[in-house]
Amino acid sequence: MQDRHVVTSSEIGMIRIYLKPSDKAAKTGRGFWGGKPLYRELVAKAKQDGIMNAVAHYMQHGYSNHGPVRENGAELSDPRLTMCVELIGQRHQLELFCRSHGDLLASKVIVYKHLEHWSIGPVGVIHEDASPTLLVSEAN
């Protein structure tokens, strides 16, 4: 069987930001309630900053930052149960995101993971490597 498609890989990364669904971004305007939910603000900022992928995941059971174990019950949800915002992009973009929005990320557990991004295309199509060029000093 002849392969009709080629897989091209490139280096990217992912950060997961653990927070509570009840965490709020800084209040803006004159609304009665606090600001926008922090997870929504982080996803909006990631979009503005050109991050490739940003999603918010709700958890069912767990804890974060050495806190108590929490869970969503059948009848009530726990607004303090950990959730995470996952961002995928180039490592330098993710680092810049954290530096630029440090006021929103203070005291949050943030983890970085190296990933490989696969592009699928027809045989004969050349894909550019999405990873940034390493300087000689960075490679050593």
PDB file of C-alpha atoms in Angstrom:
ATOM      1  CA  MET A   1       0.000   0.000   0.000  1.00  0.00           C
ATOM      2  CA  GLN A   2       1.410   3.365  -0.988  1.00  0.00           C
ATOM      3  CA  ASP A   3       1.361   6.174   1.596  1.00  0.00           C
ATOM      4  CA  ARG A   4      -0.617   9.128   0.308  1.00  0.00           C
ATOM      5  CA  HIS A   5       0.108  11.384   3.263  1.00  0.00           C
ATOM      6  CA  VAL A   6       3.165  12.416   5.210  1.00  0.00           C
ATOM      7  CA  VAL A   7       3.443  13.253   8.922  1.00  0.00           C
ATOM      8  CA  THR A   8       5.650  16.225   9.745  1.00  0.00           C
ATOM      9  CA  SER A   9       6.447  16.982  13.383  1.00  0.00           C
ATOM     10  CA  SER A  10       7.541  20.176  15.121  1.00  0.00           C
ATOM     11  CA  GLU A  11       8.404  21.081  18.699  1.00  0.00           C
ATOM     12  CA  ILE A  12       5.766  22.892  20.779  1.00  0.00           C
ATOM     13  CA  GLY A  13       4.752  22.994  24.435  1.00  0.00           C
ATOM     14  CA  MET A  14       1.783  23.068  26.762  1.00  0.00           C
ATOM     15  CA  ILE A  15       1.140  24.780  30.069  1.00  0.00           C
ATOM     16  CA  ARG A  16      -1.620  23.876  32.448  1.00  0.00           C
ATOM     17  CA  ILE A  17      -2.765  26.548  34.870  1.00  0.00           C
ATOM     18  CA  TYR A  18      -4.651  25.156  37.859  1.00  0.00           C
ATOM     19  CA  LEU A  19      -7.241  27.401  39.491  1.00  0.00           C
ATOM     20  CA  LYS A  20     -10.716  27.479  41.028  1.00  0.00           C
ATOM     21  CA  PRO A  21     -13.777  28.132  38.844  1.00  0.00           C
ATOM     22  CA  SER A  22     -14.701  30.851  41.354  1.00  0.00           C
ATOM     23  CA  ASP A  23     -11.409  32.753  40.810  1.00  0.00           C
ATOM     24  CA  LYS A  24     -12.092  36.135  39.235  1.00  0.00           C
ATOM     25  CA  ALA A  25     -10.023  38.410  37.030  1.00  0.00           C
ATOM     26  CA  ALA A  26      -9.581  42.009  38.159  1.00  0.00           C
ATOM     27  CA  LYS A  27     -12.923  43.788  38.284  1.00  0.00           C
ATOM     28  CA  THR A  28     -13.519  46.250  35.475  1.00  0.00           C
ATOM     29  CA  GLY A  29     -16.435  48.627  35.143  1.00  0.00           C
ATOM     30  CA  ARG A  30     -19.200  49.211  37.652  1.00  0.00           C
ATOM     31  CA  GLY A  31     -20.847  45.785  37.891  1.00  0.00           C
ATOM     32  CA  PHE A  32     -22.230  44.572  41.214  1.00  0.00           C
ATOM     33  CA  TRP A  33     -20.455  41.209  41.066  1.00  0.00           C
ATOM     34  CA  GLY A  34     -16.710  40.674  40.833  1.00  0.00           C
ATOM     35  CA  GLY A  35     -14.840  40.513  37.564  1.00  0.00           C
ATOM     36  CA  LYS A  36     -15.088  37.989  34.771  1.00  0.00           C
ATOM     37  CA  PRO A  37     -14.192  34.372  35.692  1.00  0.00           C
ATOM     38  CA  LEU A  38     -10.401  34.043  35.565  1.00  0.00           C
ATOM     39  CA  TYR A  39     -10.480  30.959  33.325  1.00  0.00           C
ATOM     40  CA  ARG A  40     -12.466  32.902  30.703  1.00  0.00           C
ATOM     41  CA  GLU A  41     -10.091  35.842  30.943  1.00  0.00           C
ATOM     42  CA  LEU A  42      -7.049  33.578  30.474  1.00  0.00           C
ATOM     43  CA  VAL A  43      -8.557  31.968  27.362  1.00  0.00           C
ATOM     44  CA  ALA A  44      -9.428  35.417  25.938  1.00  0.00           C
ATOM     45  CA  LYS A  45      -5.890  36.707  26.633  1.00  0.00           C
ATOM     46  CA  ALA A  46      -4.380  33.594  25.011  1.00  0.00           C
ATOM     47  CA  LYS A  47      -6.462  34.236  21.871  1.00  0.00           C
ATOM     48  CA  GLN A  48      -5.334  37.883  21.798  1.00  0.00           C
ATOM     49  CA  ASP A  49      -1.698  36.797  22.222  1.00  0.00           C
ATOM     50  CA  GLY A  50      -1.845  34.354  19.289  1.00  0.00           C
ATOM     51  CA  ILE A  51      -1.557  31.130  21.317  1.00  0.00           C
ATOM     52  CA  MET A  52      -2.427  28.122  19.103  1.00  0.00           C
ATOM     53  CA  ASN A  53      -4.869  26.406  21.483  1.00  0.00           C
ATOM     54  CA  ALA A  54      -6.556  27.349  24.774  1.00  0.00           C
ATOM     55  CA  VAL A  55      -9.226  25.361  26.624  1.00  0.00           C
ATOM     56  CA  ALA A  56     -10.660  25.216  30.128  1.00  0.00           C
ATOM     57  CA  HIS A  57     -11.200  21.795  31.727  1.00  0.00           C
ATOM     58  CA  TYR A  58     -13.516  21.171  34.659  1.00  0.00           C
ATOM     59  CA  MET A  59     -12.487  18.449  37.091  1.00  0.00           C
ATOM     60  CA  GLN A  60     -14.684  15.972  38.922  1.00  0.00           C
ATOM     61  CA  HIS A  61     -12.498  15.137  41.895  1.00  0.00           C
ATOM     62  CA  GLY A  62      -9.101  16.303  43.139  1.00  0.00           C
ATOM     63  CA  TYR A  63      -7.013  18.939  44.848  1.00  0.00           C
ATOM     64  CA  SER A  64      -4.335  21.470  43.978  1.00  0.00           C
ATOM     65  CA  ASN A  65      -1.487  23.257  45.725  1.00  0.00           C
ATOM     66  CA  HIS A  66      -1.667  20.953  48.786  1.00  0.00           C
ATOM     67  CA  GLY A  67      -5.296  21.961  49.450  1.00  0.00           C
ATOM     68  CA  PRO A  68      -8.129  19.688  50.552  1.00  0.00           C
ATOM     69  CA  VAL A  69      -9.624  17.044  48.269  1.00  0.00           C
ATOM     70  CA  ARG A  70     -12.829  18.330  46.685  1.00  0.00           C
ATOM     71  CA  GLU A  71     -15.415  16.874  44.340  1.00  0.00           C
ATOM     72  CA  ASN A  72     -18.480  17.743  42.358  1.00  0.00           C
ATOM     73  CA  GLY A  73     -21.433  15.909  43.798  1.00  0.00           C
ATOM     74  CA  ALA A  74     -24.520  14.618  42.029  1.00  0.00           C
ATOM     75  CA  GLU A  75     -26.607  17.583  43.214  1.00  0.00           C
ATOM     76  CA  LEU A  76     -24.161  20.420  43.900  1.00  0.00           C
ATOM     77  CA  SER A  77     -20.987  21.606  42.222  1.00  0.00           C
ATOM     78  CA  ASP A  78     -18.088  22.847  44.338  1.00  0.00           C
ATOM     79  CA  PRO A  79     -16.914  26.309  43.171  1.00  0.00           C
ATOM     80  CA  ARG A  80     -13.535  25.679  44.836  1.00  0.00           C
ATOM     81  CA  LEU A  81     -12.808  22.400  43.035  1.00  0.00           C
ATOM     82  CA  THR A  82      -9.691  22.648  40.905  1.00  0.00           C
ATOM     83  CA  MET A  83     -10.004  23.201  37.171  1.00  0.00           C
ATOM     84  CA  CYS A  84      -7.308  23.924  34.620  1.00  0.00           C
ATOM     85  CA  VAL A  85      -6.721  26.151  31.650  1.00  0.00           C
ATOM     86  CA  GLU A  86      -4.522  24.444  29.065  1.00  0.00           C
ATOM     87  CA  LEU A  87      -2.528  26.499  26.571  1.00  0.00           C
ATOM     88  CA  ILE A  88      -0.597  24.983  23.644  1.00  0.00           C
ATOM     89  CA  GLY A  89       1.931  26.914  21.581  1.00  0.00           C
ATOM     90  CA  GLN A  90       5.586  27.687  21.079  1.00  0.00           C
ATOM     91  CA  ARG A  91       7.554  27.659  24.328  1.00  0.00           C
ATOM     92  CA  HIS A  92       8.651  31.290  23.901  1.00  0.00           C
ATOM     93  CA  GLN A  93       4.988  32.331  23.385  1.00  0.00           C
ATOM     94  CA  LEU A  94       3.929  30.504  26.550  1.00  0.00           C
ATOM     95  CA  GLU A  95       6.738  32.078  28.578  1.00  0.00           C
ATOM     96  CA  LEU A  96       5.817  35.518  27.242  1.00  0.00           C
ATOM     97  CA  PHE A  97       2.159  34.861  28.128  1.00  0.00           C
ATOM     98  CA  CYS A  98       3.133  34.065  31.739  1.00  0.00           C
ATOM     99  CA  ARG A  99       5.382  37.137  32.017  1.00  0.00           C
ATOM    100  CA  SER A 100       2.769  39.434  30.447  1.00  0.00           C
ATOM    101  CA  HIS A 101      -0.122  38.188  32.586  1.00  0.00           C
ATOM    102  CA  GLY A 102       1.711  37.451  35.829  1.00  0.00           C
ATOM    103  CA  ASP A 103      -0.820  39.529  37.773  1.00  0.00           C
ATOM    104  CA  LEU A 104      -3.519  36.988  36.819  1.00  0.00           C
ATOM    105  CA  LEU A 105      -1.276  33.965  37.444  1.00  0.00           C
ATOM    106  CA  ALA A 106       0.187  34.793  40.868  1.00  0.00           C
ATOM    107  CA  SER A 107      -0.091  31.861  43.324  1.00  0.00           C
ATOM    108  CA  LYS A 108      -1.400  29.477  40.644  1.00  0.00           C
ATOM    109  CA  VAL A 109       0.153  26.071  40.004  1.00  0.00           C
ATOM    110  CA  ILE A 110       1.487  26.120  36.422  1.00  0.00           C
ATOM    111  CA  VAL A 111       3.103  23.143  34.699  1.00  0.00           C
ATOM    112  CA  TYR A 112       4.946  23.046  31.382  1.00  0.00           C
ATOM    113  CA  LYS A 113       5.155  19.974  29.168  1.00  0.00           C
ATOM    114  CA  HIS A 114       7.089  19.476  25.961  1.00  0.00           C
ATOM    115  CA  LEU A 115       4.909  18.240  23.072  1.00  0.00           C
ATOM    116  CA  GLU A 116       5.254  17.354  19.425  1.00  0.00           C
ATOM    117  CA  HIS A 117       2.841  18.893  16.922  1.00  0.00           C
ATOM    118  CA  TRP A 118       2.012  16.732  13.923  1.00  0.00           C
ATOM    119  CA  SER A 119       0.921  18.125  10.571  1.00  0.00           C
ATOM    120  CA  ILE A 120      -0.635  15.729   8.085  1.00  0.00           C
ATOM    121  CA  GLY A 121      -0.407  16.534   4.390  1.00  0.00           C
ATOM    122  CA  PRO A 122      -0.228  14.907   0.980  1.00  0.00           C
ATOM    123  CA  VAL A 123       3.047  13.319  -0.100  1.00  0.00           C
ATOM    124  CA  GLY A 124       5.231  15.820  -1.904  1.00  0.00           C
ATOM    125  CA  VAL A 125       4.110  18.852   0.117  1.00  0.00           C
ATOM    126  CA  ILE A 126       6.946  20.407   2.133  1.00  0.00           C
ATOM    127  CA  HIS A 127       6.040  21.625   5.646  1.00  0.00           C
ATOM    128  CA  GLU A 128       8.100  24.248   7.403  1.00  0.00           C
ATOM    129  CA  ASP A 129       9.303  23.306  10.885  1.00  0.00           C
ATOM    130  CA  ALA A 130       7.359  25.425  13.384  1.00  0.00           C
ATOM    131  CA  SER A 131      10.062  25.234  16.047  1.00  0.00           C
ATOM    132  CA  PRO A 132      12.170  28.350  16.575  1.00  0.00           C
ATOM    133  CA  THR A 133      15.787  28.301  15.442  1.00  0.00           C
ATOM    134  CA  LEU A 134      18.151  27.588  18.344  1.00  0.00           C
ATOM    135  CA  LEU A 135      21.119  29.822  18.878  1.00  0.00           C
ATOM    136  CA  VAL A 136      24.476  28.097  19.355  1.00  0.00           C
ATOM    137  CA  SER A 137      24.558  29.194  23.018  1.00  0.00           C
ATOM    138  CA  GLU A 138      21.063  27.711  23.638  1.00  0.00           C
ATOM    139  CA  ALA A 139      21.950  24.367  22.075  1.00  0.00           C
ATOM    140  CA  ASN A 140      24.891  23.798  24.480  1.00  0.00           C
TER     141      ASN A 140
END
